Short mmCIF file of C-alpha atoms and ligand atoms in Angstrom, two decimals:
data_model
loop_
_atom_site.label_atom_id
_atom_site.label_comp_id
_atom_site.label_asym_id
_atom_site.label_seq_id
_atom_site.Cartn_x
_atom_site.Cartn_y
_atom_site.Cartn_z
CA MET W 73 173.42 190.49 71.45
CA GLU W 74 173.82 191.32 75.11
CA GLN W 75 174.09 188.52 77.65
CA PHE W 76 174.80 188.17 81.34
CA VAL W 77 177.63 185.84 82.33
CA ILE W 78 177.71 184.72 85.92
CA LYS W 79 180.05 182.75 88.10
CA GLY W 80 177.91 182.04 91.12
CA GLY W 81 178.34 180.44 94.49
CA LYS W 82 179.16 183.56 96.51
CA PRO W 83 176.74 184.65 99.25
CA LEU W 84 175.60 188.17 98.38
CA THR W 85 176.26 190.67 101.16
CA GLY W 86 176.03 194.42 101.64
CA SER W 87 173.28 196.86 100.76
CA VAL W 88 171.37 197.80 97.64
CA GLU W 89 169.30 200.88 96.81
CA ILE W 90 165.96 200.18 95.13
CA GLY W 91 164.73 202.47 92.33
CA GLY W 92 161.29 203.78 91.43
CA ALA W 93 158.52 201.34 90.52
CA LYS W 94 158.51 200.67 86.78
CA ASN W 95 154.83 199.79 86.63
CA ALA W 96 153.79 202.90 88.56
CA ALA W 97 156.09 205.06 86.43
CA LEU W 98 154.59 203.84 83.14
CA ALA W 99 151.07 204.86 84.15
CA ILE W 100 152.24 208.11 85.73
CA ILE W 101 154.04 209.16 82.52
CA ALA W 102 150.81 208.57 80.57
CA ALA W 103 148.76 210.47 83.16
CA ALA W 104 151.24 213.36 83.10
CA ILE W 105 149.98 214.47 79.68
CA MET W 106 146.47 215.01 81.09
CA THR W 107 147.29 218.62 81.96
CA ASP W 108 148.70 221.43 79.81
CA GLU W 109 150.92 222.51 82.70
CA ASP W 110 154.41 221.25 83.57
CA VAL W 111 154.66 217.96 85.44
CA VAL W 112 157.92 216.92 87.07
CA ILE W 113 158.29 213.21 87.81
CA GLU W 114 161.08 212.14 90.16
CA ASN W 115 162.44 208.73 91.11
CA LEU W 116 161.78 207.35 87.64
CA PRO W 117 163.69 204.13 87.05
CA ASN W 118 166.09 204.48 84.14
CA VAL W 119 164.92 201.32 82.36
CA ASN W 120 164.03 200.60 78.76
CA ASP W 121 160.25 200.42 79.25
CA VAL W 122 160.18 203.85 80.86
CA ASN W 123 162.25 205.31 78.05
CA VAL W 124 159.92 203.76 75.45
CA MET W 125 156.91 205.28 77.24
CA LEU W 126 158.58 208.70 77.26
CA GLY W 127 159.21 208.20 73.54
CA ALA W 128 155.51 207.39 73.01
CA ILE W 129 154.29 210.64 74.59
CA GLU W 130 156.96 212.63 72.76
CA ASP W 131 155.82 211.04 69.52
CA ILE W 132 152.26 212.36 69.95
CA GLY W 133 153.62 215.85 70.63
CA ALA W 134 154.27 216.12 74.38
CA LYS W 135 157.44 217.88 75.51
CA VAL W 136 159.77 215.66 77.47
CA GLU W 137 162.78 217.17 79.16
CA ARG W 138 165.22 214.94 81.04
CA LYS W 139 166.39 216.80 84.14
CA ASP W 140 168.65 213.94 85.22
CA LYS W 141 168.76 210.14 85.02
CA HIS W 142 165.72 209.81 87.29
CA THR W 143 163.80 213.05 86.79
CA VAL W 144 161.81 214.22 83.83
CA LYS W 145 159.68 217.27 83.05
CA VAL W 146 156.65 216.57 80.86
CA ASN W 147 154.35 219.08 79.21
CA GLY W 148 151.23 217.85 77.42
CA ALA W 149 150.08 221.22 76.03
CA THR W 150 151.59 220.57 72.62
CA ILE W 151 150.00 217.20 71.93
CA GLY W 152 149.07 217.12 68.28
CA SER W 153 148.08 213.51 67.67
CA LEU W 154 145.62 211.31 69.54
CA SER W 155 146.87 208.18 67.88
CA VAL W 156 149.63 206.08 69.41
CA ASP W 157 151.79 204.21 66.94
CA TYR W 158 151.85 200.38 66.81
CA ASP W 159 155.62 200.46 67.34
CA TYR W 160 155.08 201.55 70.93
CA ILE W 161 152.38 199.06 71.83
CA LYS W 162 154.58 196.35 70.29
CA LYS W 163 157.41 197.33 72.60
CA ILE W 164 155.35 197.94 75.75
CA ARG W 165 151.77 196.93 76.36
CA ALA W 166 151.48 199.70 78.94
CA SER W 167 151.21 202.23 76.09
CA TYR W 168 147.50 201.39 76.43
CA TYR W 169 147.47 203.77 79.41
CA LEU W 170 147.44 206.49 76.79
CA LEU W 171 143.90 205.39 75.90
CA GLY W 172 142.60 206.39 79.34
CA ALA W 173 144.77 209.50 79.51
CA LEU W 174 143.89 210.85 76.03
CA LEU W 175 140.25 209.84 76.28
CA GLY W 176 139.95 211.67 79.60
CA LYS W 177 141.66 214.82 78.34
CA TYR W 178 140.58 215.04 74.69
CA LYS W 179 137.59 212.64 74.71
CA LYS W 180 139.23 210.77 71.87
CA ALA W 181 142.08 208.29 71.56
CA GLU W 182 143.42 205.63 69.27
CA VAL W 183 145.98 203.02 70.24
CA ALA W 184 147.03 199.82 68.50
CA LEU W 185 145.42 196.77 70.12
CA PRO W 186 148.04 194.90 72.13
CA GLY W 187 148.36 191.22 71.35
CA GLY W 188 149.25 188.43 73.76
CA CYS W 189 152.72 188.28 75.24
CA ALA W 190 155.17 185.76 76.62
CA ILE W 191 153.22 185.25 79.85
CA GLY W 192 149.66 184.96 78.55
CA ALA W 193 146.84 186.15 76.28
CA ARG W 194 146.29 189.37 78.26
CA PRO W 195 143.00 190.69 76.87
CA ILE W 196 141.96 194.31 77.53
CA ASP W 197 138.20 193.76 77.51
CA LEU W 198 137.82 195.20 81.02
CA HIS W 199 139.55 198.44 80.06
CA LEU W 200 137.15 198.80 77.12
CA LYS W 201 134.12 197.87 79.21
CA GLY W 202 135.06 200.68 81.59
CA PHE W 203 135.43 203.27 78.83
CA ARG W 204 132.06 202.23 77.40
CA ALA W 205 130.45 202.56 80.83
CA LEU W 206 131.74 206.15 80.91
CA GLY W 207 129.86 206.81 77.67
CA ALA W 208 132.62 206.33 75.10
CA THR W 209 132.09 204.56 71.82
CA VAL W 210 134.83 201.99 71.59
CA ASP W 211 135.74 200.23 68.38
CA THR W 212 138.37 197.60 67.69
CA LYS W 213 139.21 197.09 64.05
CA TYR W 214 142.21 197.06 61.75
CA GLY W 215 144.31 196.22 64.81
CA LEU W 216 143.37 199.47 66.52
CA VAL W 217 141.29 200.44 69.52
CA SER W 218 139.57 203.75 69.11
CA ALA W 219 137.56 205.37 71.84
CA GLU W 220 135.57 208.54 71.50
CA ALA W 221 132.94 210.40 73.48
CA GLU W 222 131.17 213.70 73.27
CA ARG W 223 131.01 213.72 77.04
CA LEU W 224 132.36 211.24 79.54
CA ILE W 225 129.86 210.68 82.32
CA GLY W 226 130.68 208.97 85.62
CA ASN W 227 129.14 205.56 86.25
CA ASP W 228 129.26 202.49 88.52
CA ILE W 229 131.69 199.98 87.06
CA TYR W 230 132.09 196.47 88.41
CA MET W 231 135.30 194.74 87.37
CA ASP W 232 134.64 191.06 86.67
CA LYS W 233 138.28 190.30 87.36
CA VAL W 234 140.80 192.23 89.42
CA SER W 235 142.95 194.06 86.87
CA VAL W 236 145.71 196.54 87.61
CA GLY W 237 145.74 197.95 84.08
CA ALA W 238 141.96 198.31 83.73
CA THR W 239 141.62 199.92 87.19
CA ILE W 240 144.28 202.51 86.35
CA ASN W 241 143.03 203.19 82.82
CA ILE W 242 139.43 203.71 83.98
CA MET W 243 140.58 205.85 86.92
CA MET W 244 142.45 208.15 84.51
CA ALA W 245 139.50 208.61 82.14
CA ALA W 246 137.07 209.03 85.06
CA ALA W 247 139.27 211.74 86.62
CA LEU W 248 138.14 214.11 83.84
CA ALA W 249 134.59 212.73 83.39
CA GLU W 250 131.47 214.52 84.60
CA GLY W 251 130.15 213.32 87.95
CA LYS W 252 130.99 210.32 90.06
CA THR W 253 132.51 207.00 89.02
CA ILE W 254 132.64 204.03 91.35
CA ILE W 255 135.05 201.25 90.42
CA GLU W 256 134.15 198.08 92.31
CA ASN W 257 136.44 195.06 92.70
CA ALA W 258 139.31 197.41 91.91
CA ALA W 259 142.94 196.31 91.99
CA LYS W 260 144.70 197.31 95.23
CA GLU W 261 148.34 197.13 94.09
CA PRO W 262 150.69 199.81 95.45
CA HIS W 263 151.07 201.26 91.97
CA VAL W 264 147.30 201.75 91.67
CA VAL W 265 147.51 203.83 94.85
CA ASP W 266 150.54 205.68 93.51
CA VAL W 267 148.78 206.65 90.28
CA ALA W 268 145.74 207.81 92.27
CA ASN W 269 148.00 209.92 94.52
CA PHE W 270 149.70 211.34 91.46
CA LEU W 271 146.38 212.27 89.82
CA ASN W 272 145.18 213.79 93.11
CA SER W 273 148.34 215.88 93.23
CA MET W 274 147.23 217.20 89.81
CA GLY W 275 143.84 218.17 91.26
CA ALA W 276 141.86 214.98 90.66
CA ASN W 277 139.39 213.76 93.27
CA ILE W 278 140.03 210.03 93.77
CA ARG W 279 139.27 208.28 97.05
CA GLY W 280 139.57 204.67 98.16
CA ALA W 281 142.60 203.62 96.05
CA GLY W 282 144.14 200.64 97.82
CA THR W 283 140.69 199.26 98.72
CA ASP W 284 138.18 197.28 96.63
CA VAL W 285 136.12 200.37 95.87
CA ILE W 286 137.57 203.46 94.24
CA ARG W 287 135.45 206.60 94.03
CA VAL W 288 136.33 209.22 91.46
CA VAL W 289 134.58 212.58 91.30
CA GLY W 290 135.42 214.05 87.92
CA VAL W 291 137.01 217.49 87.75
CA GLU W 292 137.10 219.87 84.81
CA LYS W 293 140.84 220.25 84.56
CA LEU W 294 144.07 218.92 86.01
CA HIS W 295 147.07 221.06 86.86
CA GLY W 296 150.85 220.69 87.00
CA THR W 297 152.62 218.88 89.82
CA GLU W 298 155.90 217.51 91.12
CA TYR W 299 155.77 213.90 92.15
CA SER W 300 158.13 211.15 93.24
CA VAL W 301 157.36 207.55 92.17
CA ILE W 302 157.16 204.87 94.91
CA PRO W 303 159.94 202.26 95.24
CA ASP W 304 159.74 199.15 93.09
CA GLN W 305 158.45 196.26 95.19
CA ILE W 306 159.40 193.71 92.53
CA GLU W 307 162.97 194.91 92.15
CA ALA W 308 163.21 194.78 95.95
CA GLY W 309 161.66 191.31 96.08
CA THR W 310 164.11 190.08 93.45
CA PHE W 311 167.08 191.15 95.63
CA MET W 312 165.39 189.53 98.64
CA CYS W 313 165.26 186.25 96.71
CA ALA W 314 168.88 186.71 95.61
CA ALA W 315 169.87 186.95 99.29
CA ALA W 316 167.91 183.76 100.05
CA ALA W 317 169.17 181.73 97.09
CA THR W 318 172.84 182.63 97.69
CA HIS W 319 172.61 182.24 101.51
CA GLY W 320 173.59 185.87 101.77
CA ASN W 321 172.72 188.84 103.95
CA ILE W 322 171.45 191.94 102.14
CA LEU W 323 170.05 195.23 103.38
CA ILE W 324 167.52 196.37 100.79
CA LYS W 325 167.17 200.12 101.07
CA ASN W 326 164.58 202.66 99.92
CA VAL W 327 161.57 200.34 100.09
CA ILE W 328 158.14 200.39 101.70
CA PRO W 329 158.32 197.22 103.83
CA LYS W 330 154.52 196.87 103.85
CA HIS W 331 154.55 196.39 100.07
CA LEU W 332 156.96 193.47 100.51
CA GLU W 333 154.96 191.59 103.13
CA ALA W 334 153.83 188.70 100.90
CA THR W 335 157.40 188.06 99.73
CA SER W 336 158.77 188.46 103.27
CA ALA W 337 156.19 185.99 104.64
CA LYS W 338 157.17 183.30 102.15
CA LEU W 339 160.90 183.83 102.72
CA ILE W 340 160.27 183.50 106.47
CA ASP W 341 158.36 180.24 105.79
CA ALA W 342 161.40 179.12 103.84
CA GLY W 343 163.61 179.75 106.89
CA CYS W 344 165.11 183.19 106.17
CA ILE W 345 165.30 185.91 108.79
CA ILE W 346 163.73 189.21 107.77
CA GLU W 347 164.37 192.41 109.66
CA GLU W 348 162.08 195.32 108.82
CA TYR W 349 163.08 198.93 109.32
CA ASP W 350 161.28 202.16 108.38
CA ASP W 351 162.38 202.19 104.76
CA SER W 352 164.54 199.10 104.39
CA VAL W 353 164.47 195.35 104.97
CA ARG W 354 167.32 192.99 105.69
CA VAL W 355 167.19 189.40 104.48
CA ILE W 356 169.51 187.03 106.32
CA ALA W 357 169.98 183.56 104.89
CA THR W 358 173.53 182.76 105.99
CA ASN W 359 173.76 179.23 107.38
CA VAL W 360 170.04 178.73 106.77
CA GLU W 361 168.79 175.43 105.38
CA LEU W 362 165.96 176.55 103.12
CA GLN W 363 162.63 174.79 103.76
CA HIS W 364 159.76 173.93 101.43
CA THR W 365 156.53 175.91 101.39
CA ALA W 366 153.46 176.54 99.22
CA VAL W 367 152.90 179.76 97.29
CA THR W 368 149.87 180.95 95.29
CA THR W 369 149.99 184.12 93.25
CA LEU W 370 147.08 186.47 93.86
CA PRO W 371 146.21 190.13 93.38
CA TYR W 372 147.71 192.43 96.06
CA PRO W 373 147.98 191.96 99.02
CA GLY W 374 148.47 188.36 97.89
CA PHE W 375 151.75 187.00 96.58
CA PRO W 376 152.64 188.91 93.36
CA THR W 377 152.76 187.01 90.10
CA ASP W 378 155.77 189.19 89.22
CA MET W 379 157.70 187.48 92.06
CA GLN W 380 156.64 183.94 91.12
CA PRO W 381 159.73 182.90 89.09
CA GLN W 382 162.21 184.37 91.61
CA MET W 383 160.48 182.56 94.50
CA THR W 384 160.39 179.32 92.51
CA VAL W 385 164.17 179.60 92.09
CA VAL W 386 164.54 179.92 95.89
CA LEU W 387 162.20 176.99 96.59
CA GLY W 388 164.10 174.92 94.03
CA LEU W 389 166.91 174.97 96.60
CA ALA W 390 164.70 174.21 99.61
CA HIS W 391 164.55 170.98 101.55
CA GLY W 392 161.40 168.99 100.63
CA THR W 393 158.65 169.50 98.07
CA SER W 394 157.16 172.94 97.46
CA THR W 395 154.28 174.01 95.26
CA VAL W 396 153.87 177.28 93.40
CA THR W 397 150.43 177.95 91.94
CA GLU W 398 150.11 180.66 89.29
CA SER W 399 146.59 182.05 89.33
CA ILE W 400 146.99 185.28 87.34
CA PHE W 401 148.62 184.44 84.00
CA GLU W 402 148.27 181.19 82.06
CA ASN W 403 151.78 180.89 80.68
CA ARG W 404 154.19 181.97 83.35
CA PHE W 405 156.25 178.80 83.84
CA LYS W 406 158.21 178.94 80.59
CA TYR W 407 161.48 179.39 82.47
CA VAL W 408 161.09 176.05 84.26
CA ASP W 409 162.67 174.17 81.36
CA GLU W 410 165.66 176.50 81.56
CA LEU W 411 165.91 175.99 85.31
CA SER W 412 165.85 172.23 84.76
CA ARG W 413 168.91 172.69 82.57
CA MET W 414 170.57 174.18 85.63
CA GLY W 415 169.72 171.09 87.67
CA GLY W 416 166.33 172.17 89.08
CA HIS W 417 163.69 169.46 89.69
CA ILE W 418 160.40 171.02 88.82
CA GLN W 419 157.34 169.54 87.24
CA VAL W 420 154.54 171.73 85.98
CA GLU W 421 150.99 170.34 86.11
CA SER W 422 148.54 172.82 84.65
CA ASN W 423 149.10 176.02 86.67
CA ILE W 424 151.05 174.39 89.51
CA ALA W 425 154.80 173.89 89.71
CA ILE W 426 155.77 170.98 91.93
CA ILE W 427 159.29 171.60 93.11
CA THR W 428 161.58 169.00 94.61
CA GLY W 429 164.41 170.93 96.19
CA VAL W 430 167.99 170.23 95.07
CA ASP W 431 171.19 171.11 96.95
CA LYS W 432 172.37 173.43 94.25
CA TYR W 433 171.95 174.56 90.68
CA THR W 434 174.78 174.24 88.19
CA GLY W 435 175.77 176.89 85.67
CA ALA W 436 174.32 176.51 82.16
CA ARG W 437 173.46 178.49 79.06
CA VAL W 438 169.86 179.63 79.40
CA SER W 439 167.48 182.08 77.74
CA ALA W 440 165.32 184.65 79.49
CA PRO W 441 161.73 184.03 78.30
CA ASP W 442 160.41 187.27 79.84
CA LEU W 443 161.38 190.02 82.28
CA ARG W 444 160.81 188.43 85.71
CA ALA W 445 161.73 184.92 84.61
CA GLY W 446 164.95 186.35 83.20
CA ALA W 447 165.77 187.96 86.55
CA ALA W 448 164.98 184.65 88.25
CA LEU W 449 167.45 182.79 86.03
CA VAL W 450 170.11 185.33 86.99
CA VAL W 451 169.34 184.62 90.67
CA ALA W 452 169.69 180.88 89.97
CA GLY W 453 173.03 181.53 88.26
CA LEU W 454 174.24 183.55 91.25
CA SER W 455 173.60 180.60 93.54
CA ALA W 456 175.26 177.98 91.30
CA ASP W 457 178.78 177.35 92.53
CA GLU W 458 179.77 174.99 89.71
CA GLY W 459 180.10 176.12 86.12
CA VAL W 460 179.28 179.42 84.47
CA THR W 461 175.78 180.63 83.66
CA VAL W 462 175.17 182.56 80.46
CA VAL W 463 171.75 184.23 80.23
CA ASP W 464 170.60 185.10 76.71
CA ASP W 465 167.81 187.47 75.67
CA ILE W 466 168.52 189.84 78.54
CA HIS W 467 166.79 192.65 76.67
CA TYR W 468 163.76 191.44 78.62
CA ILE W 469 165.57 191.99 81.93
CA LEU W 470 166.81 195.42 80.89
CA ARG W 471 163.19 196.47 80.34
CA GLY W 472 162.61 196.55 84.08
CA TYR W 473 165.82 196.42 86.12
CA GLU W 474 168.14 199.41 86.24
CA ASP W 475 171.85 198.52 86.40
CA PHE W 476 170.97 194.99 87.54
CA ASP W 477 174.50 193.68 87.08
CA GLY W 478 176.11 196.75 88.69
CA LYS W 479 173.89 196.45 91.78
CA LEU W 480 174.66 192.72 92.02
CA ARG W 481 178.41 193.31 91.64
CA ALA W 482 178.25 195.80 94.52
CA LEU W 483 176.87 192.91 96.61
CA GLY W 484 179.86 190.75 95.70
CA ALA W 485 178.42 188.90 92.69
CA ASN W 486 180.63 187.89 89.81
CA ILE W 487 178.40 188.95 86.90
CA GLU W 488 179.17 190.81 83.69
CA LEU W 489 177.07 192.16 80.87
CA VAL W 490 178.81 191.07 77.69
CA ASN W 491 178.25 191.71 74.01
CA SER W 492 179.95 188.90 72.14
CA GLU W 493 180.91 185.24 72.30
CA ARG W 494 184.51 186.38 72.65
CA GLU W 495 183.67 188.22 75.85
CA VAL W 496 181.79 185.16 77.13
CA GLN W 497 184.86 183.00 76.54
CA LYS W 498 187.11 185.60 78.16
CA PHE W 499 184.91 185.60 81.27
CA ILE W 500 184.91 181.79 81.39
CA LEU W 501 188.71 181.75 81.17
CA GLN W 502 189.02 184.36 83.90
CA VAL W 503 186.86 182.49 86.37
CA SER W 504 188.08 178.97 85.71
C1 EPZ P 53 150.24 194.55 85.39
O1 EPZ P 53 149.82 194.01 84.14
C2 EPZ P 53 151.74 194.60 85.34
N1 EPZ P 53 152.16 195.43 84.22
C3 EPZ P 53 152.32 193.20 85.21
O2 EPZ P 53 153.74 193.31 85.34
C4 EPZ P 53 151.79 192.34 86.36
O3 EPZ P 53 152.23 191.01 86.16
C5 EPZ P 53 150.26 192.38 86.39
O4 EPZ P 53 149.80 193.76 86.47
C6 EPZ P 53 149.68 191.64 87.59
O5 EPZ P 53 150.13 192.21 88.78
C7 EPZ P 53 152.13 196.76 84.32
O6 EPZ P 53 151.75 197.32 85.33
C8 EPZ P 53 152.64 197.53 83.17
P1 EPZ P 53 146.18 192.77 85.01
P2 EPZ P 53 148.30 194.11 83.69
O7 EPZ P 53 145.28 193.56 84.13
O8 EPZ P 53 147.74 195.39 84.19
C9 EPZ P 53 143.23 189.52 83.10
C10 EPZ P 53 155.98 192.99 84.79
O9 EPZ P 53 156.71 191.97 84.77
N2 EPZ P 53 142.61 190.62 82.36
O10 EPZ P 53 146.16 193.02 86.48
O11 EPZ P 53 148.24 193.83 82.25
C11 EPZ P 53 144.67 189.23 82.66
O12 EPZ P 53 144.75 188.45 81.51
C12 EPZ P 53 154.57 192.93 84.23
O13 EPZ P 53 156.37 194.08 85.22
C13 EPZ P 53 141.48 190.38 81.60
O14 EPZ P 53 140.99 189.25 81.53
O15 EPZ P 53 147.68 192.89 84.48
C14 EPZ P 53 145.23 188.57 83.90
O16 EPZ P 53 144.85 187.22 83.92
C15 EPZ P 53 154.27 191.62 83.59
N3 EPZ P 53 140.92 191.44 80.94
C16 EPZ P 53 144.51 189.30 85.05
O17 EPZ P 53 143.35 189.89 84.46
C17 EPZ P 53 141.42 192.70 81.00
O18 EPZ P 53 140.85 193.60 80.39
C18 EPZ P 53 145.31 190.38 85.73
O19 EPZ P 53 145.90 191.24 84.74
C19 EPZ P 53 142.56 192.92 81.79
C20 EPZ P 53 143.14 191.87 82.46
#
């Protein structure tokens, strides 16, 4: 089983190139099958979740041709099945984007019902409410969601809760519905905007993405396109936190600084210096004594829940008492016990982590409970100057970070991806 081994304590310095946004890419791959013409997607991150999603569309008959590590050509003309296998939904929940994509294009789709996951129950009632509002009959039984409609007709849909997934799924189906759909209380995340831009580049008519109200005027058909995925704000934010936690100085390149504002603001509160350029940000934390602050996760433009564990790791090293309130998912503090094993002082009361800053973490053997928490534990390990950190279950991290260890090594980190206890021991011997 793969693990990361880390000997921390070195300030990270240099520059890092950020890849395409995983969560935008997953929806864009699903949407790419909505035309029978060729679609070329560039700046795809080469991460496991993206590869699983490409496997899912291939499995229902789409042609997928890898042009290079970050570019793929998709053709949805040969789709022969409207039913997505449970294996895919088990591996990535985002396979549910194929419901919206297939329903829009073929007016029929069947996908296994995703269960809860490590970070919460994660129902999909809002997705289904949206499909029903467009005139589809939606059934959930035998562990499957099936949606079918003779005609999809545009409608006004109010989202009871801001949901990235439901906004995107409904937007996809509505793109090929008849007439006008208005999605109110829509999610405003950068990847919602990216998927809307992608669909528009295929001939869809979607306005208002990035605001609370998205207006979709259905079109009869979508056409081929070439599109480049936006940079990953969470990968970027993770490196920003790595700079802060290791008292380093990192230039984070190929980003949209506006998408990083919530993370930047909290790192500034914590005492870091942030320099913004056109498509990069520099985080300077050398000789900075980190200070406490309060963070609450919220839908965009609020502080992203996907940055919550990484920021908690930073605040765990800050002077004074910080609070981190998780308002999106009910079970996103599982990593706190692992961080305590590294010397962190954090108490979780309901959905609030109360963090008493410590001078430093110490290396320990820890397990990644999910993707972002796993990345956060790596950041903690990078800052720990005593002992070695071994992070287990890194398959979660590999779902969403491309060449995480390679990028960190280029910044001066001592981290290796190993495959056996023997390699762990060899690393420990080398660094001690
Ligand atoms: C997306 O999940 C991301 N995943 C998540 O990233 C991210 O944490 C989340 O948005 C919030 O930003 C992908 O894009 C593939 P939501 P999603 O629907 O769309 C509730 C990562 O680490 N809700 O915005 O599933 C839900 O339970 C992952 O990359 C309903 O109640 O999130 C949550 O409390 C983890 N009913 C809230 O809404 C629904 O029908 C927001 O969830 C849908 C959601």
